[in-house]
Short mmCIF file of C-alpha atoms in Angstrom, two decimals:
data_model
loop_
_atom_site.label_atom_id
_atom_site.label_comp_id
_atom_site.label_asym_id
_atom_site.label_seq_id
_atom_site.Cartn_x
_atom_site.Cartn_y
_atom_site.Cartn_z
CA MET P 1 -52.66 -32.34 -7.66
CA SER P 2 -55.93 -31.92 -7.43
CA VAL P 3 -59.55 -34.12 -7.28
CA THR P 4 -61.84 -33.83 -9.46
CA ILE P 5 -65.77 -34.20 -9.89
CA ASP P 6 -67.31 -34.94 -12.73
CA ILE P 7 -70.71 -33.03 -12.80
CA ALA P 8 -71.67 -33.39 -17.12
CA GLY P 9 -75.16 -33.76 -17.36
CA LEU P 10 -76.22 -33.41 -13.90
CA PRO P 11 -78.72 -30.43 -13.23
CA ALA P 12 -78.55 -27.91 -10.64
CA GLU P 13 -80.99 -29.24 -8.42
CA ARG P 14 -79.07 -32.45 -7.89
CA ILE P 15 -76.61 -30.26 -6.17
CA ALA P 16 -77.27 -29.96 -3.07
CA PHE P 17 -76.05 -28.11 0.61
CA ALA P 18 -76.90 -29.34 4.10
CA PRO P 19 -75.75 -30.11 6.99
CA SER P 20 -74.55 -33.19 8.46
CA PRO P 21 -74.66 -33.93 12.47
CA LEU P 22 -72.50 -37.03 12.30
CA ALA P 23 -70.16 -35.50 9.78
CA GLU P 24 -69.82 -32.94 12.08
CA LEU P 25 -69.36 -34.96 14.94
CA CYS P 26 -66.54 -36.44 13.19
CA MET P 27 -64.98 -33.13 12.94
CA ALA P 28 -65.26 -31.97 16.71
CA LEU P 29 -63.55 -35.75 17.15
CA HIS P 30 -60.94 -34.72 15.12
CA ALA P 31 -60.38 -31.43 16.76
CA LEU P 32 -60.23 -33.40 20.12
CA SER P 33 -57.72 -35.71 18.93
CA GLN P 34 -55.61 -33.90 17.15
CA PRO P 35 -55.83 -29.94 18.58
CA ALA P 36 -52.78 -28.54 17.05
CA HIS P 37 -54.86 -28.67 13.62
CA HIS P 38 -57.13 -26.35 14.84
CA PRO P 39 -55.94 -23.47 17.39
CA GLY P 40 -59.08 -21.20 16.98
CA LEU P 41 -60.98 -24.49 19.24
CA GLN P 42 -58.34 -24.31 21.64
CA SER P 43 -60.60 -23.53 24.35
CA TRP P 44 -63.20 -25.56 23.48
CA THR P 45 -60.97 -28.22 23.23
CA ASN P 46 -59.20 -27.82 26.51
CA ALA P 47 -62.46 -27.51 28.19
CA THR P 48 -63.98 -30.87 26.63
CA ARG P 49 -61.06 -32.63 26.89
CA ALA P 50 -61.17 -31.69 30.85
CA GLY P 51 -64.28 -32.93 31.03
CA LEU P 52 -64.59 -36.41 29.56
CA ASP P 53 -66.09 -39.26 31.50
CA PRO P 54 -62.78 -41.15 31.38
CA SER P 55 -64.45 -44.29 30.49
CA LEU P 56 -65.18 -42.36 26.99
CA ALA P 57 -62.14 -41.07 26.82
CA ASP P 58 -60.70 -44.61 26.56
CA ARG P 59 -63.32 -46.29 24.45
CA LEU P 60 -62.68 -42.82 21.45
CA LEU P 61 -58.61 -43.85 21.66
CA GLU P 62 -59.68 -47.05 20.30
CA ALA P 63 -60.79 -46.32 17.50
CA ASP P 64 -59.30 -43.23 17.14
CA PHE P 65 -57.65 -43.85 13.67
CA MET P 66 -61.24 -43.11 11.94
CA TRP P 67 -60.98 -39.71 12.79
CA ARG P 68 -57.40 -39.13 14.02
CA SER P 69 -55.11 -38.94 10.79
CA SER P 70 -57.98 -39.61 8.16
CA PHE P 71 -61.57 -38.94 8.39
CA SER P 72 -63.75 -42.62 7.58
CA ASP P 73 -66.14 -42.10 5.07
CA VAL P 74 -68.68 -44.11 7.67
CA PHE P 75 -69.13 -40.89 9.00
CA MET P 76 -71.32 -39.59 5.53
CA PRO P 77 -73.34 -42.92 5.36
CA PHE P 78 -75.71 -40.91 3.05
CA ALA P 79 -73.24 -41.24 0.44
CA GLY P 80 -72.73 -44.87 0.76
CA VAL P 81 -76.11 -46.48 0.77
CA PRO P 82 -77.83 -47.15 -2.76
CA GLY P 83 -81.62 -46.36 -2.79
CA GLY P 84 -81.16 -43.57 0.14
CA SER P 85 -81.62 -40.06 -0.37
CA GLY P 86 -77.63 -39.20 -1.10
CA LEU P 87 -78.59 -36.17 1.66
CA PRO P 88 -77.55 -36.06 5.41
CA ALA P 89 -80.69 -36.58 7.90
CA GLY P 90 -81.18 -33.51 10.32
CA THR P 91 -80.68 -35.17 13.37
CA LEU P 92 -77.83 -37.97 14.66
CA ALA P 93 -80.36 -40.21 15.62
CA GLU P 94 -81.59 -40.52 11.98
CA GLU P 95 -77.81 -40.92 10.23
CA LEU P 96 -77.05 -42.99 12.52
CA ASP P 97 -80.38 -44.94 11.15
CA VAL P 98 -78.74 -44.64 7.65
CA LEU P 99 -75.09 -46.25 9.19
CA ASP P 100 -77.06 -49.24 10.21
CA ARG P 101 -78.64 -49.46 6.74
CA LEU P 102 -74.51 -49.87 5.42
CA ASP P 103 -73.25 -53.63 4.37
CA ASP P 104 -70.78 -54.91 6.32
CA GLU P 105 -68.40 -54.86 3.74
CA ARG P 106 -68.90 -51.47 2.91
CA PHE P 107 -68.49 -49.86 6.49
CA VAL P 108 -65.70 -52.29 7.19
CA ILE P 109 -63.46 -50.91 4.56
CA ALA P 110 -64.48 -46.94 5.17
CA ALA P 111 -63.69 -48.01 8.96
CA LEU P 112 -60.32 -49.03 8.40
CA GLU P 113 -59.44 -46.65 5.53
CA HIS P 114 -56.44 -45.44 6.89
CA CYS P 115 -55.19 -48.51 5.94
CA TRP P 116 -55.51 -48.14 2.18
CA LEU P 117 -55.33 -44.76 1.33
CA ALA P 118 -52.52 -45.30 -1.89
CA LEU P 119 -55.76 -47.15 -3.22
CA TYR P 120 -58.29 -45.17 -1.57
CA ASN P 121 -59.58 -43.76 -5.33
CA GLU P 122 -58.70 -46.59 -7.56
CA GLY P 123 -62.00 -48.88 -6.12
CA GLY P 124 -60.15 -51.94 -5.72
CA VAL P 125 -60.01 -53.05 -2.00
CA ALA P 126 -60.46 -56.43 -1.64
CA SER P 127 -62.26 -56.81 1.45
CA PRO P 128 -60.92 -57.92 4.32
CA LEU P 129 -63.72 -59.89 5.53
CA HIS P 130 -63.62 -62.47 3.13
CA ASP P 131 -59.81 -61.79 1.72
CA ALA P 132 -56.45 -63.32 3.69
CA ALA P 133 -54.15 -60.39 2.57
CA SER P 134 -56.69 -57.17 2.68
CA ARG P 135 -57.22 -58.64 6.53
CA ALA P 136 -53.17 -59.35 6.97
CA LYS P 137 -52.57 -55.48 6.08
CA ALA P 138 -55.09 -53.67 7.91
CA LEU P 139 -53.91 -55.45 10.88
CA GLU P 140 -50.70 -54.95 10.51
CA THR P 141 -51.31 -50.89 9.76
CA ALA P 142 -53.59 -51.15 13.29
CA ALA P 143 -50.59 -52.76 14.98
CA ALA P 144 -48.35 -49.81 14.20
CA ARG P 145 -50.84 -47.62 15.39
CA GLY P 146 -51.19 -49.43 19.11
CA PRO P 147 -52.65 -52.35 20.93
CA ARG P 148 -56.01 -50.55 21.26
CA GLN P 149 -55.97 -50.16 17.86
CA LEU P 150 -55.03 -53.56 16.35
CA GLN P 151 -57.57 -54.58 19.46
CA PHE P 152 -60.32 -52.90 17.57
CA SER P 153 -58.93 -53.93 13.88
CA LEU P 154 -59.50 -57.56 15.27
CA ARG P 155 -63.23 -57.05 16.91
CA LEU P 156 -64.15 -55.84 14.27
CA LEU P 157 -62.95 -57.66 11.27
CA ASP P 158 -64.16 -61.17 13.45
CA ASP P 159 -67.18 -59.37 15.51
CA THR P 160 -68.56 -56.89 12.77
CA ALA P 161 -72.23 -56.71 14.05
CA ALA P 162 -71.32 -55.89 17.66
CA VAL P 163 -68.77 -53.38 16.73
CA ARG P 164 -71.18 -52.02 14.74
CA VAL P 165 -73.75 -52.25 17.75
CA TRP P 166 -70.09 -50.29 19.86
CA MET P 167 -69.44 -47.48 17.41
CA ARG P 168 -73.63 -46.31 17.07
CA ARG P 169 -73.87 -46.26 21.23
CA LEU P 170 -69.72 -44.19 21.33
CA LEU P 171 -71.04 -41.89 19.06
CA GLU P 172 -74.70 -41.78 21.07
CA ASP P 173 -73.24 -40.85 24.22
CA CYS P 174 -70.43 -38.73 22.52
CA HIS P 175 -73.96 -36.93 22.04
CA GLU P 176 -74.89 -37.11 25.06
CA ALA P 177 -71.60 -35.70 27.38
CA PHE P 178 -70.66 -32.70 24.85
CA PHE P 179 -72.19 -32.56 20.92
CA GLY P 180 -75.72 -32.51 21.44
CA GLU P 181 -75.27 -28.94 22.95
CA VAL P 182 -72.70 -28.58 20.42
CA TRP P 183 -74.96 -29.34 17.55
CA ARG P 184 -77.85 -27.25 19.03
CA ARG P 185 -75.84 -24.32 18.76
CA ILE P 186 -73.90 -24.55 15.40
CA GLY P 187 -76.67 -26.97 13.71
CA PRO P 188 -79.14 -23.51 12.88
CA GLN P 189 -76.19 -21.41 11.78
CA GLN P 190 -74.46 -24.59 9.17
CA ALA P 191 -78.49 -24.96 8.28
CA ALA P 192 -78.83 -21.35 7.40
CA ASP P 193 -75.19 -21.33 5.65
CA ALA P 194 -76.64 -24.43 3.39
CA ARG P 195 -79.67 -22.19 2.49
CA HIS P 196 -77.75 -19.37 1.37
CA LYS P 197 -75.15 -21.15 -1.08
CA ALA P 198 -78.43 -22.98 -2.69
CA GLU P 199 -79.57 -19.75 -2.78
CA VAL P 200 -76.58 -18.06 -4.32
CA LEU P 201 -76.90 -21.35 -6.66
CA ARG P 202 -80.32 -20.88 -7.50
CA HIS P 203 -79.64 -17.03 -8.83
CA LYS P 204 -76.59 -16.76 -9.44
CA GLY P 205 -74.86 -20.30 -10.50
CA LEU P 206 -72.41 -22.58 -9.81
CA PRO P 207 -68.97 -20.73 -10.10
CA ALA P 208 -70.41 -18.23 -7.63
CA ALA P 209 -71.70 -20.91 -5.18
CA LEU P 210 -68.29 -22.75 -5.58
CA ARG P 211 -66.23 -19.01 -4.68
CA GLU P 212 -68.54 -18.86 -1.59
CA VAL P 213 -67.51 -22.09 -0.48
CA SER P 214 -63.35 -21.94 -0.89
CA SER P 215 -60.74 -20.63 -3.03
CA ALA P 216 -59.53 -23.87 -3.01
CA LEU P 217 -62.38 -25.03 -5.82
CA SER P 218 -63.08 -24.13 -9.44
CA LEU P 219 -65.33 -24.97 -12.31
CA ASP P 220 -63.62 -25.36 -15.70
CA ARG P 221 -64.97 -23.35 -18.66
CA ALA P 222 -67.78 -26.00 -19.67
CA GLY P 223 -69.23 -26.64 -16.71
CA THR P 224 -68.40 -30.36 -16.40
CA THR P 225 -65.94 -30.52 -13.67
CA ILE P 226 -65.50 -28.96 -10.75
CA THR P 227 -61.59 -29.54 -10.20
CA ALA P 228 -61.28 -29.27 -5.50
CA ASP P 229 -57.37 -28.39 -4.68
CA LYS P 230 -55.61 -30.74 -3.14
CA MET P 231 -52.15 -32.02 -2.17
CA VAL P 232 -53.71 -35.41 -3.55
CA ASN P 233 -54.60 -37.20 -6.80
CA GLY P 234 -58.40 -38.12 -7.23
CA SER P 235 -61.58 -38.50 -9.46
CA ALA P 236 -64.95 -38.43 -8.50
CA THR P 237 -68.37 -38.61 -10.60
CA ALA P 238 -71.61 -37.06 -9.29
CA THR P 239 -74.12 -39.21 -11.95
CA ASP P 240 -72.74 -42.90 -10.54
CA PRO P 241 -76.06 -45.03 -10.97
CA ARG P 242 -75.15 -47.00 -8.12
CA VAL P 243 -75.73 -44.24 -5.34
CA GLY P 244 -77.95 -42.04 -7.43
CA ARG P 245 -77.15 -38.65 -9.77
CA GLY P 246 -75.95 -35.74 -7.33
CA LEU P 247 -73.51 -33.77 -5.41
CA VAL P 248 -73.51 -32.78 -1.83
CA PHE P 249 -71.54 -29.69 0.09
CA VAL P 250 -71.63 -30.75 3.46
CA PRO P 251 -70.68 -27.14 5.95
CA THR P 252 -68.42 -27.38 9.03
CA HIS P 253 -67.75 -25.19 12.06
CA PHE P 254 -65.01 -27.58 13.30
CA GLY P 255 -63.34 -28.74 9.98
CA TRP P 256 -61.04 -25.81 9.38
CA PRO P 257 -58.18 -25.69 7.85
CA HIS P 258 -59.76 -29.32 6.01
CA LEU P 259 -61.42 -29.23 2.73
CA LEU P 260 -62.41 -32.53 2.53
CA VAL P 261 -63.90 -34.70 -1.04
CA LEU P 262 -65.70 -38.02 -0.76
CA HIS P 263 -64.54 -39.93 -3.27
CA ALA P 264 -65.02 -43.57 -3.06
CA PRO P 265 -65.72 -45.37 -6.22
CA GLY P 266 -69.81 -45.48 -5.51
CA TRP P 267 -70.25 -43.52 -3.06
CA ARG P 268 -71.75 -39.64 -4.09
CA PRO P 269 -69.29 -37.51 -4.14
CA VAL P 270 -69.24 -34.83 -1.03
CA VAL P 271 -67.47 -31.94 -0.50
CA HIS P 272 -67.06 -30.65 3.38
CA TYR P 273 -65.91 -27.07 3.72
CA PRO P 274 -65.16 -25.19 6.67
CA LEU P 275 -66.88 -22.19 7.65
CA GLY P 276 -64.40 -19.03 8.67
CA SER P 277 -60.83 -19.53 8.32
CA PRO P 278 -58.84 -18.39 12.17
CA GLU P 279 -55.55 -16.34 12.24
CA LEU P 280 -52.49 -18.29 12.81
CA ALA P 281 -48.93 -17.48 15.36
CA SER P 282 -46.68 -15.44 13.81
CA ALA P 283 -43.61 -16.95 11.91
CA PRO P 284 -40.64 -18.03 14.30
CA GLY P 285 -38.13 -15.51 15.32
CA SER P 286 -35.14 -17.55 14.35
CA VAL P 287 -33.98 -16.60 10.43
CA GLU P 288 -31.76 -19.75 10.00
CA LEU P 289 -34.39 -21.88 11.59
CA LEU P 290 -36.86 -20.17 9.14
CA ARG P 291 -34.35 -20.59 6.32
CA ARG P 292 -33.83 -24.47 7.14
CA ARG P 293 -37.84 -25.22 7.29
CA MET P 294 -38.87 -23.53 3.99
CA GLU P 295 -35.39 -24.95 2.25
CA ALA P 296 -36.90 -28.11 3.54
CA LEU P 297 -40.74 -27.69 2.47
CA ALA P 298 -39.44 -26.48 -0.91
CA HIS P 299 -39.20 -29.71 -2.40
CA PRO P 300 -42.84 -31.22 -3.79
CA MET P 301 -42.17 -34.68 -2.15
CA ARG P 302 -41.95 -33.45 1.26
CA MET P 303 -44.70 -31.42 0.29
CA MET P 304 -46.79 -34.39 -0.23
CA LEU P 305 -45.48 -36.47 3.10
CA CYS P 306 -45.86 -33.95 5.14
CA ARG P 307 -49.56 -34.02 4.56
CA SER P 308 -49.92 -37.17 5.66
CA LEU P 309 -47.42 -36.78 8.58
CA ALA P 310 -49.77 -34.08 9.35
CA ARG P 311 -52.58 -35.48 9.87
CA GLY P 312 -51.01 -39.23 11.99
CA PRO P 313 -48.30 -41.10 12.66
CA TYR P 314 -46.81 -42.85 9.83
CA THR P 315 -44.12 -45.34 9.37
CA THR P 316 -41.52 -45.26 6.44
CA SER P 317 -42.60 -48.33 4.81
CA GLU P 318 -46.31 -46.81 5.23
CA LEU P 319 -45.17 -43.99 3.60
CA ALA P 320 -43.42 -45.21 0.81
CA THR P 321 -46.48 -47.36 -0.06
CA VAL P 322 -48.72 -44.32 -0.17
CA TYR P 323 -46.47 -42.26 -2.08
CA GLY P 324 -44.60 -44.74 -4.57
CA ILE P 325 -41.66 -44.55 -3.93
CA SER P 326 -38.63 -46.54 -1.72
CA ALA P 327 -38.54 -46.71 1.84
CA PRO P 328 -34.64 -44.92 1.39
CA GLU P 329 -36.06 -42.32 -0.25
CA VAL P 330 -38.74 -41.39 2.29
CA SER P 331 -35.68 -41.97 4.43
CA ARG P 332 -33.17 -39.15 3.08
CA HIS P 333 -36.58 -36.70 3.04
CA LEU P 334 -37.63 -37.39 6.46
CA SER P 335 -34.05 -36.56 7.57
CA VAL P 336 -34.53 -32.68 5.78
CA LEU P 337 -37.36 -32.50 7.51
CA LYS P 338 -35.70 -33.92 10.99
CA LYS P 339 -32.82 -31.03 10.71
CA ALA P 340 -35.39 -28.53 9.91
CA GLU P 341 -37.29 -29.16 13.40
CA LEU P 342 -40.40 -30.02 11.69
CA LEU P 343 -40.63 -33.68 12.56
CA HIS P 344 -41.22 -35.98 15.67
CA THR P 345 -39.87 -39.62 15.49
CA HIS P 346 -41.49 -42.05 18.34
CA ARG P 347 -41.26 -45.84 18.33
CA GLN P 348 -44.44 -48.07 18.71
CA GLY P 349 -43.66 -51.50 19.48
CA ARG P 350 -41.38 -52.04 16.98
CA TYR P 351 -42.42 -49.50 14.20
CA ALA P 352 -41.12 -46.07 14.40
CA GLN P 353 -43.46 -44.00 13.29
CA HIS P 354 -42.53 -40.10 12.01
CA GLN P 355 -45.65 -36.89 12.53
CA LEU P 356 -45.20 -33.47 11.72
CA ASP P 357 -45.18 -30.60 14.49
CA VAL P 358 -47.85 -28.82 12.87
CA THR P 359 -47.45 -26.41 15.88
CA ALA P 360 -44.21 -25.62 14.22
CA VAL P 361 -45.44 -25.39 11.04
CA ALA P 362 -48.71 -23.59 11.79
CA ARG P 363 -46.13 -20.67 12.54
CA LEU P 364 -45.34 -20.81 8.89
CA GLY P 365 -48.94 -18.97 8.34
CA SER P 366 -52.35 -20.09 7.40
CA ASP P 367 -51.93 -20.11 4.30
CA PHE P 368 -49.34 -22.98 4.36
CA MET P 369 -51.00 -24.75 7.05
CA GLU P 370 -54.45 -24.60 5.11
CA GLY P 371 -52.48 -26.26 1.91
CA ILE P 372 -51.34 -29.15 3.36
CA LEU P 373 -54.55 -29.99 5.88
CA ARG P 374 -56.94 -29.28 2.99
#
């Protein structure tokens, strides 16, 4: 499985490396909401969560599905605004200005991206602002996440302008509370990495630059298609006239083990690549438990289910929709994962939600962790 980016006819000068403070803030929020994904950041996440103002922490919970279980494209607005530069801005304030230019329909569909992950690459999502069925689907999915998320989604659909103002203020408050200091420290490092990789591209060519970005990226012999080894299928083109020709690589300190590829139709493709790969804990002590876990994970469908379940809680019906299989078949796979002690299940109202025990999975090794979270 993979995501491909068509770069046929794209000149090298249209391939850019640049840091994005807004995209990095998304990854920082993700690390705070899913610390088990990022054991190397444990000290930072513990200290930052402990120091958050309770009011700010509560506000973050309302919209956390934009960074907890998936990474909303609203955090890379430079890729979706027609007529723009197609590149990240230098400061968070400037990137928030670009976000303000994103039209309401794109903003809402991207903000509620988790509602239709199965349709992400098709570009056929009707606007929930105008389509009753799409609105109902968005609210049903939000309700499965919890009452806060449902309330936020209702506000987003009924008063989009007010929520956009609320969202900008939330991100500005995060910058003031903790991210500004972080960005002052890591921003120059990311800029240096971007300059280095741009030099590699200029002097050694795209294959060498891709090798420096990630071992999960490759270029075909014709030099027309970049392939990202991921547990999803998707495709994008770097020559879409709607947003201008180009491909952007954005570094992240908070991202490992995630390698993200923005490939939404009508958006400029972006590869969000991690810097560094910290080692994880050793394997579990019980040989029998290890055997059950390895057998459970040997099935390709269970591997794909783990990819979703590692990012956040999902119901059986949601997983069936995403992967195009029946709910009973999903239940059988979930049962195997439960017996291997790799899964947690809890109830959220009338919904039974399942989530991968990322800590247990991490003990199987960094390669596996990086594979399912890539």
